[in-house]
Each structure stands twice: as C-alpha cells, then as structure tokens.
Amino acid sequence: MTISTKVLIIGSGAAGYTAAIYAARAGLDPIVITGMQPGGQLTITTDVENMPGFPDGVQGPELMEKMRAQAERFGTRIVVDTVVEVDLSARPIKAVTDNRDVYEGETLIIATGAQARWLGIASEQRFNGFGVSACATCDGFFYRGKNVAVIGGGNTAVEEALYLANLAAKVTLVHRRDTLRAEKILQDRLFAHPRIEVIWDHAVDEVLGDLEPIVSVNGLRLKHVRSGAPQTLTVDGVFIAIGHDPAVSLFQGQVELDEAGCIKVDQRTMRLTGTDAPAWAAGDVAGPVTRQAVVAAGMGCVAALEAEKYLAAITPAAQAQAA
Ligand code: NDP
C-alpha cells in the first residue's frame, strides 16, 4: 500500500508529536510513524519535574499520552509501524515500513530520538535482559529487595539510582570519575539516600554471573581507573546509564552527521544541511544532546513551521507569483 502525505514524521517522542500538532493545526494532515516505542523515551521515565506547565510534575507516559491525543485532535494520523528504509533522494521522499507499506512525504521530519549506550564488553551482552538492563523503570521491578548497581555519573544514572532505591535493598552507583555531572538537586537526593552508596573512580571490567541452570548476574568485577586494582561487587542486577546515541542508522550515507553523531541541521530552521531534500530533524537525533522534552518539543515546532513555509512556497499560486 502506498500512502501520501504533505508532512511525514518519523518518530513519536516529544519532537515528533509536537511537529505533528503544529503541522496538523496548519491543515497539513501529517502522518506520524511511531517506531517500536510509541511515545519514545519519556514513556520509560517516571516523574518529569521540569516540564513547564506541570508544577507538580507529570509521569512520562501520561505526558506522551497527552501529546499524542493533542496531535490526533487536530487530524494527525498515527501509524504504529517502524520505518526500515528511507530514500531522501526521491521526490516525494519515500519511507518503507516493516509492514512493507510505502509512505510518500512531500516533506519529512526526522524525530527518531536516541538509544541507550552500552559499555561494549562481551559479558554485558551475555547477560543483557538477564540481569543487565538500560532501563530502571522497565526492569527495576524484578530487583525488589535485591542489590543492584547503576553505572554512570550523569542525570540519567542518578535518576535511575533514585528510582531503584525505592525498590532494591541497596543501590551502588559506580562512576569512572570522582565527581558526577548530574544536576545538583539530583546529587543532593542521591547523597542523602540511606540505601545508595557511590563507588568513585571505577570502571566495569566484567559482569559476573551464571549461564546455568538459569542465566543470572551475581556480581561485577570493577577496576580502579588509575591503579587498575580489581574489586568485586556482589549485585543481582546492573543498570547501564552512560548516555545515549542518536538513532541515525536509517539515514546513514544520506545525511551529514556532526561530531556527536547527530544529524546536522541548520540551527535556526532545523532543516538538514548538505542535501536539497525537503527534510528537517528535531529532538535528540538532531542534538545538541540535551535530552530535554521541552527542547525536543521546541525543535519539533520549528521543523513543522519551516516545513509549512516550504510547502506554501511550492504551491502553484506561490510559484506563479514568484515568476
Ligand atoms: P550524560 O552524557 O550526561 O552522562 C553519561 C555518564 O556516563 C557520564 O557520567 C559519563 O562519565 C558516563 N560514561 C559515559 N561513557 C561511559 C563508559 N564507557 N563507561 C563508564 N561511564 C561512562 O548522559 P545522560 O544520559 O545522563 O544525560 C544526557 C543528557 O540528558 C544530559 O544533558 C542530561 O542533563 C539530560 N537529562 C536530563 C534529565 C532531567 O532533566 N531530569 C534526565 C536525564 C537526562 P563522565 O562523567 O566521566 O563523562
């Protein structure tokens, strides 16, 4: 099946839904293809305390549900499917989904977000899903009353540690330096928590565990970053929270990337640079990697308004006037 639209949006996080709200209100009948995680990364967070307009905070899934409903209210069509191929050189731009449907967009807004980063050691892969996770809100439940470790020193790591401390008997945050980069308010909560301990200046050397009778984690071998001295930590689960990588693989070879691996855009218009494709990018995929819902939403708004301007300029009436 081939479906055509003026504005095709890939991704359904804060950037994608906000772009859809603006495009729909402009009468452009946008289509959002959600990807494998409708609602994006905010659906796996709990309290969002810094979203303006929510003085008492809001749960991530509820926030995304509201954004989706707002996009639909103005006529956005939301398709639960995953784009597996994109051709930015085609006019209209073509996207093929997992269901083998073809979507043609006069314009494209890329809002594919970012994915959790992994340490890249073999044992992490071996126990992935069996004691190793990158999402405390998804998997924390399995560690009630147990001991867990969180790896990382940014906002994500501290938020994950605080979340897990409500469930686990003990949480150990392992960080490779002696200071955290997380916001002060989060650090204060972390240091004040009676069930959280921090191990500074250590990297993970290996995730320890059994493969039989069931695959399970029972510890971590850590290494001091300067002396190399080993240390074993007894834990039942490990949560990796070392940042995110922008989801750009669909567009490899068709877009310019910056040094952080984000799609390069004109910072004023969010339009892709280095290509004449009528395509914009918004949210974590477009960086800078601030990973804030409000920033992603702002980028989505700009992208949709710019796509609207582009479409208005290519109408026959506008072209006749320009001639
Ligand atoms: P960050 O990039 O901020 O932090 C990643 C952490 O992981 C750093 O402490 C880094 O160490 C560590 N790290 C990176 N690679 C490795 C590795 N290979 N081994 C061990 N440790 C590693 O990522 P976050 O996901 O925490 O946050 C990204 C952005 O999103 C930030 O701007 C953050 O503020 C924002 N954010 C905001 C939230 C909020 O407002 N509530 C919630 C979550 C994220 P080092 O410090 O040594 O570099």
Short mmCIF file of C-alpha atoms and ligand atoms in Angstrom, two decimals:
data_model
loop_
_atom_site.label_atom_id
_atom_site.label_comp_id
_atom_site.label_asym_id
_atom_site.label_seq_id
_atom_site.Cartn_x
_atom_site.Cartn_y
_atom_site.Cartn_z
CA MET A 1 0.00 0.00 0.00
CA THR A 2 1.29 3.49 -0.84
CA ILE A 3 0.14 6.38 1.33
CA SER A 4 0.92 10.01 0.52
CA THR A 5 1.09 12.99 2.84
CA LYS A 6 2.36 16.54 2.86
CA VAL A 7 4.25 16.01 6.11
CA LEU A 8 5.67 12.64 7.06
CA ILE A 9 7.04 12.42 10.59
CA ILE A 10 9.22 9.52 11.68
CA GLY A 11 9.25 9.11 15.45
CA SER A 12 6.73 9.69 18.20
CA GLY A 13 8.62 11.30 21.07
CA ALA A 14 8.23 14.89 22.20
CA ALA A 15 9.77 16.19 18.93
CA GLY A 16 7.60 14.08 16.62
CA TYR A 17 4.31 14.73 18.40
CA THR A 18 4.96 18.45 18.70
CA ALA A 19 5.81 18.65 14.99
CA ALA A 20 2.53 16.79 14.35
CA ILE A 21 0.49 19.20 16.49
CA TYR A 22 1.82 22.20 14.54
CA ALA A 23 1.56 20.54 11.11
CA ALA A 24 -1.96 19.30 11.84
CA ARG A 25 -3.14 22.70 13.03
CA ALA A 26 -1.75 24.11 9.77
CA GLY A 27 -4.09 21.73 7.88
CA LEU A 28 -1.26 19.60 6.50
CA ASP A 29 -2.71 16.21 7.59
CA PRO A 30 0.58 14.83 8.89
CA ILE A 31 1.31 11.16 9.37
CA VAL A 32 3.41 10.04 12.33
CA ILE A 33 5.06 6.63 12.09
CA THR A 34 5.68 5.78 15.71
CA GLY A 35 8.59 3.35 15.63
CA MET A 36 8.96 0.47 18.07
CA GLN A 37 8.41 2.58 21.17
CA PRO A 38 5.33 4.76 20.63
CA GLY A 39 5.76 7.88 22.75
CA GLY A 40 9.54 7.49 22.78
CA GLN A 41 11.93 7.60 25.71
CA LEU A 42 9.60 9.53 28.01
CA THR A 43 7.34 6.50 28.18
CA ILE A 44 10.02 4.71 30.18
CA THR A 45 10.62 7.50 32.68
CA THR A 46 8.60 8.23 35.77
CA ASP A 47 8.42 11.74 37.23
CA VAL A 48 9.10 14.60 34.83
CA GLU A 49 9.61 17.56 37.13
CA ASN A 50 10.95 20.13 34.70
CA MET A 51 8.23 20.28 32.05
CA PRO A 52 6.85 23.83 32.14
CA GLY A 53 3.12 23.88 32.83
CA PHE A 54 3.22 20.93 35.23
CA PRO A 55 4.06 22.47 38.62
CA ASP A 56 3.51 19.17 40.43
CA GLY A 57 5.39 17.12 37.83
CA VAL A 58 3.87 14.65 35.42
CA GLN A 59 4.50 10.98 34.71
CA GLY A 60 6.39 10.46 31.43
CA PRO A 61 3.82 8.05 29.91
CA GLU A 62 0.95 10.40 30.81
CA LEU A 63 2.76 13.35 29.23
CA MET A 64 3.27 11.42 26.00
CA GLU A 65 -0.32 10.21 26.00
CA LYS A 66 -1.44 13.84 26.23
CA MET A 67 0.88 14.89 23.38
CA ARG A 68 -0.45 12.06 21.21
CA ALA A 69 -4.07 12.99 21.96
CA GLN A 70 -3.33 16.63 21.14
CA ALA A 71 -1.77 15.67 17.80
CA GLU A 72 -4.73 13.42 16.95
CA ARG A 73 -7.26 16.06 17.95
CA PHE A 74 -6.13 18.21 15.01
CA GLY A 75 -6.14 15.37 12.50
CA THR A 76 -2.74 13.68 12.76
CA ARG A 77 -2.77 10.09 11.57
CA ILE A 78 -0.69 7.93 13.86
CA VAL A 79 0.64 4.69 12.44
CA VAL A 80 2.12 2.08 14.74
CA ASP A 81 4.82 0.71 12.48
CA THR A 82 8.58 1.04 12.05
CA VAL A 83 10.35 2.63 9.12
CA VAL A 84 13.03 0.29 7.77
CA GLU A 85 14.15 2.19 4.64
CA VAL A 86 14.19 5.83 3.63
CA ASP A 87 15.06 7.40 0.29
CA LEU A 88 15.81 11.08 0.74
CA SER A 89 16.69 11.48 -2.92
CA ALA A 90 13.18 10.53 -4.11
CA ARG A 91 10.54 13.23 -4.65
CA PRO A 92 8.30 12.82 -2.78
CA ILE A 93 10.57 11.34 -0.13
CA LYS A 94 9.88 7.63 0.34
CA ALA A 95 9.81 5.60 3.52
CA VAL A 96 9.15 1.87 3.63
CA THR A 97 7.91 0.28 6.84
CA ASP A 98 8.25 -3.07 8.48
CA ASN A 99 4.73 -3.92 7.19
CA ARG A 100 6.03 -3.18 3.65
CA ASP A 101 3.81 -0.10 3.31
CA VAL A 102 5.30 2.81 1.38
CA TYR A 103 4.83 6.33 2.71
CA GLU A 104 5.47 9.28 0.43
CA GLY A 105 6.07 12.65 2.05
CA GLU A 106 6.30 15.98 0.28
CA THR A 107 8.30 16.89 3.37
CA LEU A 108 9.91 14.75 6.03
CA ILE A 109 10.53 15.45 9.70
CA ILE A 110 13.00 13.08 11.30
CA ALA A 111 12.34 12.66 15.02
CA THR A 112 13.81 9.23 15.66
CA GLY A 113 15.37 10.14 19.01
CA ALA A 114 18.24 8.29 20.64
CA GLN A 115 19.04 4.88 22.06
CA ALA A 116 20.77 3.88 25.26
CA ARG A 117 24.53 3.43 25.00
CA TRP A 118 26.22 0.22 26.20
CA LEU A 119 29.66 -0.34 27.70
CA GLY A 120 30.61 -2.65 24.85
CA ILE A 121 32.02 -5.54 26.86
CA ALA A 122 31.16 -9.15 25.98
CA SER A 123 29.72 -10.08 29.40
CA GLU A 124 27.30 -7.11 29.23
CA GLN A 125 25.82 -8.60 26.05
CA ARG A 126 25.78 -12.09 27.50
CA PHE A 127 23.58 -11.01 30.42
CA ASN A 128 21.54 -8.38 28.56
CA GLY A 129 17.93 -8.89 29.59
CA PHE A 130 19.01 -11.40 32.27
CA GLY A 131 20.44 -9.06 34.88
CA VAL A 132 21.79 -6.28 32.68
CA SER A 133 19.40 -3.51 31.65
CA ALA A 134 19.44 0.10 30.45
CA CYS A 135 16.01 0.97 31.86
CA ALA A 136 15.26 1.03 35.58
CA THR A 137 11.59 1.88 35.11
CA CYS A 138 11.19 -1.11 32.76
CA ASP A 139 13.11 -3.70 34.76
CA GLY A 140 13.51 -2.30 38.30
CA PHE A 141 10.51 -4.27 39.47
CA PHE A 142 12.48 -7.54 39.19
CA TYR A 143 15.00 -6.33 41.78
CA ARG A 144 12.71 -5.70 44.74
CA GLY A 145 14.68 -6.33 47.90
CA LYS A 146 17.85 -7.16 45.94
CA ASN A 147 21.20 -5.44 45.38
CA VAL A 148 21.80 -3.55 42.16
CA ALA A 149 24.46 -1.37 40.58
CA VAL A 150 23.99 1.64 38.32
CA ILE A 151 26.83 2.63 36.02
CA GLY A 152 27.31 6.30 35.06
CA GLY A 153 27.51 9.76 36.55
CA GLY A 154 25.00 11.88 34.61
CA ASN A 155 21.38 12.80 35.25
CA THR A 156 20.16 9.50 33.86
CA ALA A 157 22.36 7.43 36.18
CA VAL A 158 21.33 9.40 39.26
CA GLU A 159 17.65 9.28 38.35
CA GLU A 160 17.88 5.54 37.77
CA ALA A 161 19.65 5.05 41.12
CA LEU A 162 16.99 7.08 42.95
CA TYR A 163 14.21 5.17 41.25
CA LEU A 164 15.79 1.80 42.04
CA ALA A 165 16.38 2.80 45.67
CA ASN A 166 12.59 2.67 46.15
CA LEU A 167 12.62 -1.00 45.22
CA ALA A 168 16.03 -2.51 45.88
CA ALA A 169 17.66 -3.31 49.22
CA LYS A 170 20.80 -1.46 48.17
CA VAL A 171 21.91 0.53 45.14
CA THR A 172 25.57 1.12 44.31
CA LEU A 173 26.36 3.82 41.80
CA VAL A 174 29.65 3.12 40.05
CA HIS A 175 31.27 6.09 38.34
CA ARG A 176 34.55 6.33 36.45
CA ARG A 177 35.48 9.73 37.94
CA ASP A 178 35.30 11.37 41.36
CA THR A 179 32.55 13.87 40.53
CA LEU A 180 29.13 13.49 38.99
CA ARG A 181 27.90 15.55 36.09
CA ALA A 182 24.28 15.24 37.24
CA GLU A 183 22.35 18.35 38.36
CA LYS A 184 22.96 19.45 41.95
CA ILE A 185 19.37 18.80 43.06
CA LEU A 186 19.68 15.18 41.94
CA GLN A 187 23.12 14.78 43.52
CA ASP A 188 21.77 16.09 46.85
CA ARG A 189 18.97 13.50 46.76
CA LEU A 190 21.43 10.74 45.87
CA PHE A 191 23.93 11.52 48.64
CA ALA A 192 21.13 11.84 51.19
CA HIS A 193 19.60 8.47 50.36
CA PRO A 194 20.29 5.83 53.03
CA ARG A 195 20.21 2.90 50.57
CA ILE A 196 22.54 4.38 47.93
CA GLU A 197 26.30 4.12 48.01
CA VAL A 198 28.76 5.50 45.45
CA ILE A 199 31.96 3.85 44.26
CA TRP A 200 34.16 6.50 42.65
CA ASP A 201 36.94 6.13 40.09
CA HIS A 202 36.00 2.64 38.97
CA ALA A 203 35.17 1.14 35.60
CA VAL A 204 33.36 -2.11 34.91
CA ASP A 205 35.73 -4.82 33.82
CA GLU A 206 33.26 -7.67 33.67
CA VAL A 207 29.70 -8.61 34.54
CA LEU A 208 29.81 -11.82 36.58
CA GLY A 209 27.12 -14.46 36.62
CA ASP A 210 25.92 -17.93 35.78
CA LEU A 211 24.67 -19.28 32.48
CA GLU A 212 23.14 -22.39 34.07
CA PRO A 213 20.67 -23.52 35.33
CA ILE A 214 19.34 -20.04 34.52
CA VAL A 215 21.18 -17.05 33.12
CA SER A 216 21.66 -14.67 36.05
CA VAL A 217 24.02 -11.97 37.27
CA ASN A 218 25.70 -12.23 40.66
CA GLY A 219 28.33 -9.53 40.59
CA LEU A 220 30.58 -7.03 38.90
CA ARG A 221 34.33 -7.01 38.60
CA LEU A 222 35.43 -3.40 38.85
CA LYS A 223 38.81 -1.89 38.17
CA HIS A 224 40.25 1.29 39.69
CA VAL A 225 40.76 3.68 36.80
CA ARG A 226 44.29 4.69 37.85
CA SER A 227 45.79 1.84 39.87
CA GLY A 228 43.97 -0.91 37.97
CA ALA A 229 43.24 -2.60 41.33
CA PRO A 230 40.33 -5.02 40.98
CA GLN A 231 37.29 -5.10 43.26
CA THR A 232 34.28 -7.40 43.22
CA LEU A 233 30.83 -6.08 43.94
CA THR A 234 28.04 -8.52 44.74
CA VAL A 235 24.87 -7.49 42.86
CA ASP A 236 21.84 -9.17 41.32
CA GLY A 237 21.34 -6.61 38.58
CA VAL A 238 23.25 -3.96 36.66
CA PHE A 239 21.74 -0.85 35.10
CA ILE A 240 23.84 0.85 32.46
CA ALA A 241 23.17 4.60 32.30
CA ILE A 242 26.08 6.06 30.37
CA GLY A 243 24.26 8.23 27.85
CA HIS A 244 22.52 7.81 24.55
CA ASP A 245 23.37 7.65 20.86
CA PRO A 246 21.21 9.37 18.26
CA ALA A 247 19.13 6.95 16.14
CA VAL A 248 20.57 7.72 12.71
CA SER A 249 21.16 4.30 11.15
CA LEU A 250 18.14 4.64 8.81
CA PHE A 251 19.74 7.67 7.19
CA GLN A 252 23.39 6.51 7.00
CA GLY A 253 25.06 7.80 3.87
CA GLN A 254 22.19 10.18 3.09
CA VAL A 255 22.70 12.83 5.76
CA GLU A 256 25.56 14.77 7.31
CA LEU A 257 26.40 13.92 10.92
CA ASP A 258 28.09 16.15 13.50
CA GLU A 259 30.87 15.09 15.86
CA ALA A 260 28.32 13.78 18.39
CA GLY A 261 26.76 11.59 15.68
CA CYS A 262 23.60 13.73 15.43
CA ILE A 263 22.04 14.70 12.10
CA LYS A 264 23.44 18.07 11.06
CA VAL A 265 20.79 20.75 10.72
CA ASP A 266 20.64 24.46 10.22
CA GLN A 267 20.25 25.51 13.88
CA ARG A 268 17.71 28.22 13.01
CA THR A 269 15.37 26.19 10.79
CA MET A 270 16.20 22.55 11.74
CA ARG A 271 16.46 21.77 8.00
CA LEU A 272 19.06 19.15 7.07
CA THR A 273 22.30 20.57 5.74
CA GLY A 274 24.28 19.14 2.83
CA THR A 275 21.20 17.93 0.95
CA ASP A 276 18.42 19.56 -1.03
CA ALA A 277 15.87 17.10 0.39
CA PRO A 278 12.88 18.86 1.96
CA ALA A 279 13.73 17.24 5.28
CA TRP A 280 14.07 18.55 8.82
CA ALA A 281 15.26 16.86 12.01
CA ALA A 282 14.18 17.53 15.59
CA GLY A 283 14.82 16.23 19.09
CA ASP A 284 17.68 14.01 20.30
CA VAL A 285 18.51 12.84 16.77
CA ALA A 286 19.34 16.43 15.84
CA GLY A 287 21.26 17.40 19.00
CA PRO A 288 22.70 19.26 20.77
CA VAL A 289 22.31 16.26 23.03
CA THR A 290 20.42 17.99 25.85
CA ARG A 291 17.77 15.25 26.03
CA GLN A 292 15.11 17.58 27.36
CA ALA A 293 11.47 17.09 26.39
CA VAL A 294 10.94 20.82 26.21
CA VAL A 295 13.91 21.28 23.85
CA ALA A 296 12.81 18.39 21.64
CA ALA A 297 9.30 19.86 21.51
CA GLY A 298 10.73 23.26 20.56
CA MET A 299 12.76 21.73 17.75
CA GLY A 300 9.68 19.84 16.52
CA CYS A 301 7.71 23.07 16.45
CA VAL A 302 10.39 24.85 14.40
CA ALA A 303 10.69 21.94 11.97
CA ALA A 304 6.92 21.84 11.36
CA LEU A 305 6.63 25.60 10.87
CA GLU A 306 9.53 25.53 8.41
CA ALA A 307 8.01 22.57 6.51
CA GLU A 308 4.77 24.53 6.31
CA LYS A 309 6.63 27.55 4.87
CA TYR A 310 8.36 25.31 2.35
CA LEU A 311 5.06 23.75 1.24
CA ALA A 312 3.39 27.16 0.94
CA ALA A 313 6.25 28.35 -1.28
CA ILE A 314 5.91 25.44 -3.74
CA THR A 315 2.16 25.77 -4.33
CA PRO A 316 1.38 26.67 -7.99
CA ALA A 317 -0.01 30.05 -6.85
CA ALA A 318 3.18 30.92 -4.94
CA GLN A 319 5.34 29.82 -7.87
CA ALA A 320 3.30 31.85 -10.37
CA GLN A 321 3.66 34.89 -8.16
CA ALA A 322 7.43 34.38 -7.83
CA ALA A 323 7.83 34.04 -11.64
P1 NDP B 1 25.49 12.11 30.14
O1 NDP B 1 26.25 12.14 28.87
O2 NDP B 1 25.15 13.37 30.83
O3 NDP B 1 26.26 11.22 31.20
C1 NDP B 1 26.78 9.99 30.86
C2 NDP B 1 27.57 9.48 32.06
O4 NDP B 1 28.06 8.19 31.76
C3 NDP B 1 28.75 10.36 32.40
O5 NDP B 1 28.87 10.48 33.79
C4 NDP B 1 29.93 9.60 31.79
O6 NDP B 1 31.11 9.73 32.52
C5 NDP B 1 29.47 8.17 31.92
N1 NDP B 1 30.02 7.34 30.85
C6 NDP B 1 29.97 7.55 29.50
N2 NDP B 1 30.57 6.53 28.84
C7 NDP B 1 31.00 5.67 29.79
C8 NDP B 1 31.69 4.43 29.75
N3 NDP B 1 32.03 3.86 28.59
N4 NDP B 1 31.97 3.83 30.92
C9 NDP B 1 31.62 4.38 32.11
N5 NDP B 1 30.96 5.55 32.23
C10 NDP B 1 30.65 6.18 31.07
O7 NDP B 1 24.20 11.21 29.80
P2 NDP B 1 22.79 11.19 30.48
O8 NDP B 1 22.03 10.14 29.77
O9 NDP B 1 22.91 11.06 31.94
O10 NDP B 1 22.21 12.60 30.14
C11 NDP B 1 22.22 13.10 28.79
C12 NDP B 1 21.57 14.48 28.77
O11 NDP B 1 20.20 14.36 29.13
C13 NDP B 1 22.18 15.45 29.75
O12 NDP B 1 22.18 16.73 29.17
C14 NDP B 1 21.23 15.40 30.92
O13 NDP B 1 21.23 16.60 31.66
C15 NDP B 1 19.90 15.17 30.23
N6 NDP B 1 18.95 14.50 31.13
C16 NDP B 1 18.17 15.29 31.89
C17 NDP B 1 17.27 14.77 32.78
C18 NDP B 1 16.48 15.71 33.61
O14 NDP B 1 16.46 16.89 33.34
N7 NDP B 1 15.82 15.27 34.63
C19 NDP B 1 17.12 13.32 32.92
C20 NDP B 1 18.03 12.55 32.11
C21 NDP B 1 18.90 13.15 31.24
P3 NDP B 1 31.92 11.12 32.60
O15 NDP B 1 31.12 11.98 33.55
O16 NDP B 1 33.23 10.71 33.11
O17 NDP B 1 31.95 11.65 31.21
#
